[in-house]
GROMACS .gro file of C-alpha atoms in nm:
model
  438
    1UNK     CA    1  10.364   9.847  13.023
    2UNK     CA    2  10.640   9.592  12.951
    3UNK     CA    3  10.624   9.273  12.749
    4UNK     CA    4  10.704   9.065  13.057
    5UNK     CA    5  10.385   9.187  13.223
    6UNK     CA    6  10.168   8.984  12.987
    7UNK     CA    7  10.387   8.676  12.989
    8UNK     CA    8  10.379   8.583  13.358
    9UNK     CA    9  10.122   8.313  13.423
   10UNK     CA   10  10.025   8.279  13.057
   11UNK     CA   11  10.089   7.969  12.847
   12UNK     CA   12   9.978   7.791  12.530
   13UNK     CA   13   9.700   7.940  12.318
   14UNK     CA   14   9.620   8.199  12.586
   15UNK     CA   15   9.974   8.337  12.552
   16UNK     CA   16   9.919   8.411  12.183
   17UNK     CA   17   9.583   8.569  12.261
   18UNK     CA   18   9.738   8.789  12.531
   19UNK     CA   19  10.023   8.888  12.301
   20UNK     CA   20   9.774   9.000  12.037
   21UNK     CA   21   9.586   9.196  12.302
   22UNK     CA   22   9.914   9.352  12.418
   23UNK     CA   23   9.990   9.476  12.067
   24UNK     CA   24   9.637   9.608  12.017
   25UNK     CA   25   9.671   9.814  12.336
   26UNK     CA   26  10.003   9.954  12.213
   27UNK     CA   27   9.862  10.057  11.877
   28UNK     CA   28   9.555  10.210  12.040
   29UNK     CA   29   9.781  10.426  12.257
   30UNK     CA   30   9.995  10.537  11.962
   31UNK     CA   31   9.966  10.837  11.735
   32UNK     CA   32  10.138  10.823  11.395
   33UNK     CA   33  10.288  11.125  11.222
   34UNK     CA   34  10.361  11.089  10.852
   35UNK     CA   35  10.618  11.338  10.722
   36UNK     CA   36  10.481  11.427  10.378
   37UNK     CA   37  10.616  11.776  10.321
   38UNK     CA   38  10.915  11.701  10.100
   39UNK     CA   39  10.948  11.786   9.733
   40UNK     CA   40  11.144  11.480   9.621
   41UNK     CA   41  11.360  11.673   9.376
   42UNK     CA   42  11.531  11.357   9.244
   43UNK     CA   43  11.200  11.265   9.079
   44UNK     CA   44  11.260  11.569   8.857
   45UNK     CA   45  10.951  11.692   8.672
   46UNK     CA   46  10.718  11.440   8.841
   47UNK     CA   47  10.725  11.665   9.149
   48UNK     CA   48  10.702  12.002   8.974
   49UNK     CA   49  10.335  12.029   9.072
   50UNK     CA   50  10.295  11.772   9.351
   51UNK     CA   51  10.474  11.656   9.664
   52UNK     CA   52  10.656  11.323   9.638
   53UNK     CA   53  10.406  11.136   9.864
   54UNK     CA   54  10.129  11.237   9.621
   55UNK     CA   55  10.300  11.082   9.319
   56UNK     CA   56  10.085  10.798   9.172
   57UNK     CA   57  10.217  10.444   9.215
   58UNK     CA   58  10.107  10.094   9.126
   59UNK     CA   59   9.827  10.169   8.881
   60UNK     CA   60   9.573  10.319   9.120
   61UNK     CA   61   9.750  10.427   9.439
   62UNK     CA   62   9.962  10.716   9.558
   63UNK     CA   63  10.286  10.664   9.750
   64UNK     CA   64  10.140  10.793  10.076
   65UNK     CA   65   9.871  10.522  10.066
   66UNK     CA   66  10.132  10.267  10.180
   67UNK     CA   67  10.225  10.416  10.521
   68UNK     CA   68   9.860  10.517  10.573
   69UNK     CA   69   9.741  10.163  10.498
   70UNK     CA   70  10.010  10.018  10.722
   71UNK     CA   71   9.879  10.234  11.007
   72UNK     CA   72   9.515  10.135  10.959
   73UNK     CA   73   9.596   9.766  10.909
   74UNK     CA   74   9.819   9.773  11.220
   75UNK     CA   75   9.540   9.917  11.433
   76UNK     CA   76   9.679  10.272  11.455
   77UNK     CA   77   9.379  10.495  11.389
   78UNK     CA   78   9.510  10.835  11.501
   79UNK     CA   79   9.723  10.969  11.217
   80UNK     CA   80   9.860  11.313  11.138
   81UNK     CA   81   9.995  11.392  10.790
   82UNK     CA   82  10.246  11.678  10.801
   83UNK     CA   83  10.249  11.866  10.469
   84UNK     CA   84  10.434  12.162  10.322
   85UNK     CA   85  10.556  12.157   9.959
   86UNK     CA   86  10.282  12.182   9.690
   87UNK     CA   87  10.042  11.978   9.898
   88UNK     CA   88   9.710  12.052   9.726
   89UNK     CA   89   9.675  11.722   9.537
   90UNK     CA   90   9.793  11.535   9.847
   91UNK     CA   91   9.538  11.709  10.069
   92UNK     CA   92   9.260  11.646   9.816
   93UNK     CA   93   9.353  11.278   9.798
   94UNK     CA   94   9.346  11.240  10.178
   95UNK     CA   95   9.012  11.420  10.204
   96UNK     CA   96   8.853  11.200   9.940
   97UNK     CA   97   9.008  10.866  10.025
   98UNK     CA   98   9.085  10.873  10.396
   99UNK     CA   99   8.777  11.024  10.557
  100UNK     CA  100   8.623  10.687  10.645
  101UNK     CA  101   8.766  10.665  10.999
  102UNK     CA  102   8.516  10.731  11.277
  103UNK     CA  103   8.578  11.067  11.437
  104UNK     CA  104   8.323  10.988  11.707
  105UNK     CA  105   8.546  10.694  11.806
  106UNK     CA  106   8.858  10.910  11.825
  107UNK     CA  107   8.990  10.786  11.490
  108UNK     CA  108   9.117  11.025  11.222
  109UNK     CA  109   9.359  11.108  10.946
  110UNK     CA  110   9.433  11.475  11.002
  111UNK     CA  111   9.631  11.703  10.771
  112UNK     CA  112   9.886  11.922  10.954
  113UNK     CA  113  10.009  12.189  10.711
  114UNK     CA  114  10.292  12.428  10.794
  115UNK     CA  115  10.110  12.713  10.971
  116UNK     CA  116  10.366  12.876  11.203
  117UNK     CA  117  10.192  12.750  11.517
  118UNK     CA  118  10.493  12.798  11.747
  119UNK     CA  119  10.730  13.031  11.562
  120UNK     CA  120  10.728  13.255  11.258
  121UNK     CA  121  10.892  13.009  11.019
  122UNK     CA  122  10.795  12.718  10.797
  123UNK     CA  123  10.916  12.368  10.879
  124UNK     CA  124  11.296  12.379  10.894
  125UNK     CA  125  11.356  12.002  10.908
  126UNK     CA  126  11.186  11.676  10.996
  127UNK     CA  127  11.226  11.726  11.372
  128UNK     CA  128  11.109  12.087  11.350
  129UNK     CA  129  10.799  11.973  11.159
  130UNK     CA  130  10.699  11.760  11.458
  131UNK     CA  131  10.808  12.025  11.710
  132UNK     CA  132  10.580  12.285  11.551
  133UNK     CA  133  10.282  12.053  11.615
  134UNK     CA  134  10.362  11.975  11.979
  135UNK     CA  135  10.046  12.140  12.110
  136UNK     CA  136   9.834  11.909  11.891
  137UNK     CA  137  10.023  11.600  12.007
  138UNK     CA  138   9.984  11.695  12.372
  139UNK     CA  139   9.611  11.746  12.322
  140UNK     CA  140   9.564  11.385  12.204
  141UNK     CA  141   9.779  11.245  12.490
  142UNK     CA  142   9.933  10.944  12.311
  143UNK     CA  143  10.165  10.713  12.501
  144UNK     CA  144  10.383  10.651  12.196
  145UNK     CA  145  10.462  10.855  11.885
  146UNK     CA  146  10.534  10.674  11.558
  147UNK     CA  147  10.714  10.897  11.308
  148UNK     CA  148  10.697  10.778  10.946
  149UNK     CA  149  10.831  10.891  10.611
  150UNK     CA  150  10.553  10.950  10.361
  151UNK     CA  151  10.751  10.862  10.049
  152UNK     CA  152  10.841  10.492  10.072
  153UNK     CA  153  10.663  10.183   9.940
  154UNK     CA  154  10.642   9.883  10.174
  155UNK     CA  155  10.404   9.674  10.388
  156UNK     CA  156  10.484   9.662  10.758
  157UNK     CA  157  10.302   9.569  11.078
  158UNK     CA  158  10.378   9.859  11.311
  159UNK     CA  159  10.231   9.661  11.601
  160UNK     CA  160  10.533   9.430  11.598
  161UNK     CA  161  10.762   9.734  11.588
  162UNK     CA  162  10.587   9.884  11.892
  163UNK     CA  163  10.604   9.554  12.082
  164UNK     CA  164  10.977   9.532  12.010
  165UNK     CA  165  11.021   9.891  12.133
  166UNK     CA  166  10.844   9.823  12.463
  167UNK     CA  167  11.010   9.485  12.526
  168UNK     CA  168  11.351   9.656  12.501
  169UNK     CA  169  11.247   9.932  12.743
  170UNK     CA  170  11.371  10.162  12.467
  171UNK     CA  171  11.354  10.539  12.459
  172UNK     CA  172  11.362  10.532  12.080
  173UNK     CA  173  11.347  10.257  11.817
  174UNK     CA  174  11.457  10.304  11.456
  175UNK     CA  175  11.313  10.093  11.173
  176UNK     CA  176  11.595   9.964  10.952
  177UNK     CA  177  11.648   9.764  10.637
  178UNK     CA  178  11.948   9.593  10.478
  179UNK     CA  179  12.060   9.766  10.157
  180UNK     CA  180  12.362   9.727   9.925
  181UNK     CA  181  12.654   9.937  10.053
  182UNK     CA  182  12.679  10.140   9.733
  183UNK     CA  183  12.316  10.249   9.780
  184UNK     CA  184  12.352  10.317  10.153
  185UNK     CA  185  12.523  10.652  10.090
  186UNK     CA  186  12.176  10.799  10.040
  187UNK     CA  187  12.052  10.687  10.386
  188UNK     CA  188  12.128  10.706  10.752
  189UNK     CA  189  12.347  10.405  10.832
  190UNK     CA  190  12.374  10.243  11.175
  191UNK     CA  191  12.594   9.998  11.360
  192UNK     CA  192  12.436   9.774  11.626
  193UNK     CA  193  12.545   9.529  11.895
  194UNK     CA  194  12.413   9.175  11.941
  195UNK     CA  195  12.095   9.305  12.111
  196UNK     CA  196  12.028   9.545  11.820
  197UNK     CA  197  12.109   9.845  12.035
  198UNK     CA  198  12.242  10.118  11.807
  199UNK     CA  199  12.605  10.202  11.880
  200UNK     CA  200  12.672  10.439  11.591
  201UNK     CA  201  12.461  10.635  11.344
  202UNK     CA  202  12.588  10.822  11.035
  203UNK     CA  203  12.367  11.028  10.807
  204UNK     CA  204  12.450  10.964  10.438
  205UNK     CA  205  12.815  10.857  10.491
  206UNK     CA  206  13.064  10.837  10.204
  207UNK     CA  207  13.185  10.497  10.332
  208UNK     CA  208  12.889  10.314  10.491
  209UNK     CA  209  12.983  10.060  10.755
  210UNK     CA  210  12.904   9.702  10.649
  211UNK     CA  211  12.693   9.460  10.849
  212UNK     CA  212  12.922   9.213  11.034
  213UNK     CA  213  12.935   8.896  10.827
  214UNK     CA  214  12.767   9.071  10.531
  215UNK     CA  215  13.036   9.298  10.385
  216UNK     CA  216  12.826   9.386  10.079
  217UNK     CA  217  12.533   9.517  10.288
  218UNK     CA  218  12.469   9.806  10.527
  219UNK     CA  219  12.194   9.864  10.782
  220UNK     CA  220  11.998  10.170  10.669
  221UNK     CA  221  11.735  10.377  10.844
  222UNK     CA  222  11.386  10.358  10.692
  223UNK     CA  223  11.295  10.698  10.835
  224UNK     CA  224  11.070  10.522  11.088
  225UNK     CA  225  11.101  10.611  11.457
  226UNK     CA  226  10.909  10.509  11.770
  227UNK     CA  227  10.936  10.734  12.075
  228UNK     CA  228  10.786  10.734  12.418
  229UNK     CA  229  10.578  11.050  12.386
  230UNK     CA  230  10.709  11.250  12.689
  231UNK     CA  231  11.065  11.161  12.590
  232UNK     CA  232  11.008  11.288  12.235
  233UNK     CA  233  10.862  11.617  12.358
  234UNK     CA  234  11.165  11.670  12.580
  235UNK     CA  235  11.411  11.601  12.298
  236UNK     CA  236  11.231  11.818  12.044
  237UNK     CA  237  11.231  12.115  12.282
  238UNK     CA  238  11.600  12.061  12.355
  239UNK     CA  239  11.678  12.044  11.983
  240UNK     CA  240  11.467  12.353  11.905
  241UNK     CA  241  11.679  12.550  12.152
  242UNK     CA  242  12.005  12.436  11.992
  243UNK     CA  243  12.116  12.709  11.744
  244UNK     CA  244  12.362  12.481  11.562
  245UNK     CA  245  12.105  12.209  11.492
  246UNK     CA  246  11.949  12.150  11.151
  247UNK     CA  247  11.643  12.019  11.339
  248UNK     CA  248  11.644  11.688  11.154
  249UNK     CA  249  11.586  11.342  11.300
  250UNK     CA  250  11.864  11.175  11.102
  251UNK     CA  251  12.125  11.449  11.128
  252UNK     CA  252  12.061  11.572  11.482
  253UNK     CA  253  11.811  11.387  11.702
  254UNK     CA  254  11.920  11.024  11.654
  255UNK     CA  255  12.300  11.085  11.670
  256UNK     CA  256  12.248  11.281  11.993
  257UNK     CA  257  12.033  11.010  12.150
  258UNK     CA  258  12.246  10.702  12.086
  259UNK     CA  259  12.528  10.829  12.309
  260UNK     CA  260  12.295  10.901  12.600
  261UNK     CA  261  11.978  10.686  12.587
  262UNK     CA  262  11.845  10.343  12.497
  263UNK     CA  263  11.808  10.349  12.118
  264UNK     CA  264  11.743  10.022  11.934
  265UNK     CA  265  11.712   9.911  11.573
  266UNK     CA  266  11.415   9.711  11.448
  267UNK     CA  267  11.472   9.505  11.133
  268UNK     CA  268  11.210   9.519  10.860
  269UNK     CA  269  11.221   9.141  10.815
  270UNK     CA  270  11.078   9.108  11.168
  271UNK     CA  271  10.759   9.297  11.080
  272UNK     CA  272  10.733   9.299  10.700
  273UNK     CA  273  10.396   9.169  10.582
  274UNK     CA  274  10.346   8.907  10.310
  275UNK     CA  275  10.709   8.874  10.203
  276UNK     CA  276  10.786   8.699   9.875
  277UNK     CA  277  11.041   8.420   9.931
  278UNK     CA  278  11.116   8.567  10.277
  279UNK     CA  279  11.268   8.882  10.127
  280UNK     CA  280  11.135   9.205  10.288
  281UNK     CA  281  11.010   9.461  10.037
  282UNK     CA  282  11.096   9.829  10.084
  283UNK     CA  283  11.152  10.082   9.809
  284UNK     CA  284  11.263  10.441   9.820
  285UNK     CA  285  11.126  10.538   9.478
  286UNK     CA  286  11.317  10.863   9.498
  287UNK     CA  287  11.468  10.869   9.149
  288UNK     CA  288  11.306  10.845   8.809
  289UNK     CA  289  11.483  10.515   8.740
  290UNK     CA  290  11.382  10.365   9.077
  291UNK     CA  291  11.023  10.479   9.027
  292UNK     CA  292  11.004  10.325   8.678
  293UNK     CA  293  11.162   9.997   8.794
  294UNK     CA  294  10.936   9.959   9.100
  295UNK     CA  295  10.622  10.017   8.895
  296UNK     CA  296  10.721   9.777   8.617
  297UNK     CA  297  10.815   9.508   8.870
  298UNK     CA  298  10.444   9.489   8.952
  299UNK     CA  299  10.372   9.362   8.598
  300UNK     CA  300  10.594   9.055   8.634
  301UNK     CA  301  10.453   8.706   8.695
  302UNK     CA  302  10.563   8.708   9.060
  303UNK     CA  303  10.631   9.067   9.168
  304UNK     CA  304  10.824   9.138   9.485
  305UNK     CA  305  10.534   9.346   9.620
  306UNK     CA  306  10.206   9.157   9.659
  307UNK     CA  307   9.912   9.390   9.590
  308UNK     CA  308   9.665   9.100   9.590
  309UNK     CA  309   9.690   9.034   9.964
  310UNK     CA  310   9.334   9.058  10.102
  311UNK     CA  311   9.452   9.042  10.463
  312UNK     CA  312   9.673   9.352  10.431
  313UNK     CA  313   9.503   9.567  10.164
  314UNK     CA  314   9.635   9.898  10.038
  315UNK     CA  315   9.354  10.151  10.073
  316UNK     CA  316   9.315  10.450   9.843
  317UNK     CA  317   9.072  10.686   9.676
  318UNK     CA  318   8.972  10.588   9.324
  319UNK     CA  319   8.733  10.745   9.079
  320UNK     CA  320   8.422  10.553   8.980
  321UNK     CA  321   8.527  10.435   8.636
  322UNK     CA  322   8.413  10.156   8.403
  323UNK     CA  323   8.628   9.845   8.359
  324UNK     CA  324   8.922   9.849   8.120
  325UNK     CA  325   8.826   9.768   7.761
  326UNK     CA  326   9.022   9.617   7.470
  327UNK     CA  327   8.870   9.658   7.123
  328UNK     CA  328   8.937   9.551   6.763
  329UNK     CA  329   9.060   9.206   6.666
  330UNK     CA  330   9.203   9.256   6.320
  331UNK     CA  331   9.546   9.169   6.187
  332UNK     CA  332   9.763   9.475   6.256
  333UNK     CA  333   9.490   9.637   6.465
  334UNK     CA  334   9.434   9.428   6.774
  335UNK     CA  335   9.364   9.568   7.122
  336UNK     CA  336   9.583   9.362   7.353
  337UNK     CA  337   9.792   9.389   7.672
  338UNK     CA  338  10.053   9.127   7.767
  339UNK     CA  339  10.252   9.113   8.094
  340UNK     CA  340  10.084   9.439   8.188
  341UNK     CA  341   9.852   9.598   8.444
  342UNK     CA  342   9.563   9.808   8.309
  343UNK     CA  343   9.345  10.011   8.546
  344UNK     CA  344   8.979  10.105   8.530
  345UNK     CA  345   8.859  10.348   8.268
  346UNK     CA  346   9.131  10.253   8.019
  347UNK     CA  347   9.054  10.179   7.654
  348UNK     CA  348   9.313   9.996   7.442
  349UNK     CA  349   9.181  10.049   7.092
  350UNK     CA  350   9.358   9.842   6.828
  351UNK     CA  351   9.703   9.873   6.987
  352UNK     CA  352   9.950   9.644   7.160
  353UNK     CA  353  10.067   9.704   7.517
  354UNK     CA  354  10.359   9.497   7.652
  355UNK     CA  355  10.529   9.496   7.995
  356UNK     CA  356  10.358   9.818   8.092
  357UNK     CA  357  10.150   9.970   8.369
  358UNK     CA  358   9.857  10.194   8.278
  359UNK     CA  359   9.690  10.403   8.548
  360UNK     CA  360   9.322  10.499   8.542
  361UNK     CA  361   9.151  10.656   8.242
  362UNK     CA  362   9.424  10.609   7.981
  363UNK     CA  363   9.312  10.599   7.617
  364UNK     CA  364   9.543  10.432   7.363
  365UNK     CA  365   9.425  10.479   7.006
  366UNK     CA  366   9.489  10.243   6.714
  367UNK     CA  367   9.818  10.119   6.569
  368UNK     CA  368  10.029  10.220   6.869
  369UNK     CA  369  10.316  10.026   7.024
  370UNK     CA  370  10.351  10.061   7.402
  371UNK     CA  371  10.639   9.877   7.568
  372UNK     CA  372  10.801   9.907   7.913
  373UNK     CA  373  10.587  10.212   7.984
  374UNK     CA  374  10.445  10.364   8.301
  375UNK     CA  375  10.151  10.583   8.199
  376UNK     CA  376   9.989  10.795   8.469
  377UNK     CA  377   9.617  10.882   8.484
  378UNK     CA  378   9.413  11.068   8.218
  379UNK     CA  379   9.661  11.029   7.930
  380UNK     CA  380   9.558  11.024   7.565
  381UNK     CA  381   9.787  10.843   7.318
  382UNK     CA  382   9.733  10.935   6.955
  383UNK     CA  383   9.729  10.688   6.665
  384UNK     CA  384  10.054  10.527   6.549
  385UNK     CA  385  10.250  10.654   6.848
  386UNK     CA  386  10.545  10.450   6.978
  387UNK     CA  387  10.628  10.465   7.349
  388UNK     CA  388  10.917  10.254   7.477
  389UNK     CA  389  11.083  10.269   7.819
  390UNK     CA  390  10.894  10.581   7.923
  391UNK     CA  391  10.707  10.746   8.208
  392UNK     CA  392  10.418  10.961   8.085
  393UNK     CA  393  10.289  11.211   8.339
  394UNK     CA  394   9.921  11.274   8.407
  395UNK     CA  395   9.706  11.448   8.146
  396UNK     CA  396   9.960  11.429   7.863
  397UNK     CA  397   9.820  11.416   7.511
  398UNK     CA  398  10.067  11.220   7.298
  399UNK     CA  399  10.044  11.350   6.937
  400UNK     CA  400   9.965  11.112   6.655
  401UNK     CA  401  10.274  10.937   6.519
  402UNK     CA  402  10.513  11.058   6.793
  403UNK     CA  403  10.795  10.811   6.861
  404UNK     CA  404  10.964  10.814   7.202
  405UNK     CA  405  11.227  10.565   7.316
  406UNK     CA  406  11.347  10.503   6.961
  407UNK     CA  407  11.599  10.784   6.907
  408UNK     CA  408  11.775  10.873   7.237
  409UNK     CA  409  11.940  11.189   7.103
  410UNK     CA  410  11.609  11.325   6.976
  411UNK     CA  411  11.444  11.236   7.307
  412UNK     CA  412  11.707  11.427   7.505
  413UNK     CA  413  11.635  11.742   7.307
  414UNK     CA  414  11.268  11.741   7.403
  415UNK     CA  415  11.231  11.535   7.721
  416UNK     CA  416  11.419  11.422   8.032
  417UNK     CA  417  11.619  11.099   7.981
  418UNK     CA  418  11.780  10.922   8.278
  419UNK     CA  419  12.121  10.756   8.293
  420UNK     CA  420  11.948  10.419   8.242
  421UNK     CA  421  11.761  10.543   7.937
  422UNK     CA  422  11.414  10.601   8.083
  423UNK     CA  423  11.237  10.894   7.916
  424UNK     CA  424  11.010  11.114   8.131
  425UNK     CA  425  10.737  11.306   7.947
  426UNK     CA  426  10.524  11.581   8.100
  427UNK     CA  427  10.253  11.798   7.943
  428UNK     CA  428  10.481  12.102   7.958
  429UNK     CA  429  10.748  11.922   7.757
  430UNK     CA  430  10.485  11.865   7.489
  431UNK     CA  431  10.388  12.232   7.493
  432UNK     CA  432  10.060  12.158   7.673
  433UNK     CA  433   9.967  12.402   7.954
  434UNK     CA  434   9.785  12.182   8.202
  435UNK     CA  435   9.871  12.401   8.502
  436UNK     CA  436   9.746  12.744   8.406
  437UNK     CA  437   9.894  13.033   8.604
  438UNK     CA  438   9.856  13.332   8.370
   0.00000   0.00000   0.00000
């Protein structure tokens, strides 16, 4: 089905209605695969016991909730989540929070763990992860396959992406975003012609090519790919038989395709939802500093990511908890939070919280100072503690009187401190054995 097929003989309001119908048919005939098997080692100790897509974000969500919500909001209701590394918390989250789709209607979010379905090996790369689930894809008979990364934060209408793919008669379409050139070394970088057809693709180049007319920017892959399903099957089988391949979309599949087939780029600004000041939002929260910055941006007066958009909600699983509570109103012992986000189940008892984000069920006892902090769920902060410019991992118990973010040298001896001075604290660093093995 091409875009021109719905345009002939259609005009005015009926054209818009037909276009909407066109996109809804595309999304209905699409199956999404979210690649959620990576460790995310640059997040350091935050991914010691969980996969990167399972890392909490934004006060009540997990990172994977963003591509999942984009799928559901776009009308894509057949979704596979491919898992591998330490996936238990991710699987539990999906089971609890994403079981509302109607299986009797052919809608689902299905976990696809590494299980050696085709060969006696675990997933060797992103392309191999999809290849090893080919029998499942063929069973569902989708017309299009949407491959997504499970570790990025953004809001995107995949229906527009699919419509762009079909209107170009493309074999493959790559979602892309403009990033500063110095940051582009961590991404796949592409060059395009005036029709957005990709002419060159480099995976993590030392010298990223600039965008014509924008020498400070490069066009980076978002790890989002649309394929015509039979074409994808053909290419995955070809790649699986290639002994020199690393079986990766960015390193192998896409560079091979652009020299032989119709491969186009799709710009995020053409499908980003609810942009602030027309600037598309996309974050790879792959480092401790980037994770801290993206979370704290949500506490500003006008954050770049709008979580209050009722027309494009971010869905998740959340515990049934009471509202946040702030107690004591005495001089020197006042429960207060300023320029902050505080989730359900939290109690701020006679302490001051500034420019911070507190996830669910955090208890801050009296006389504490919390500033520029990201505190994950189920944390207890003892009296007279000072936490500045920190990330506190789930289930930490901060001892009474402990000061972090005050003496950098002392912090480095006990915790992980980034180049930008953000201190990461985990239970193990505090001598607390949350994950019992022996």
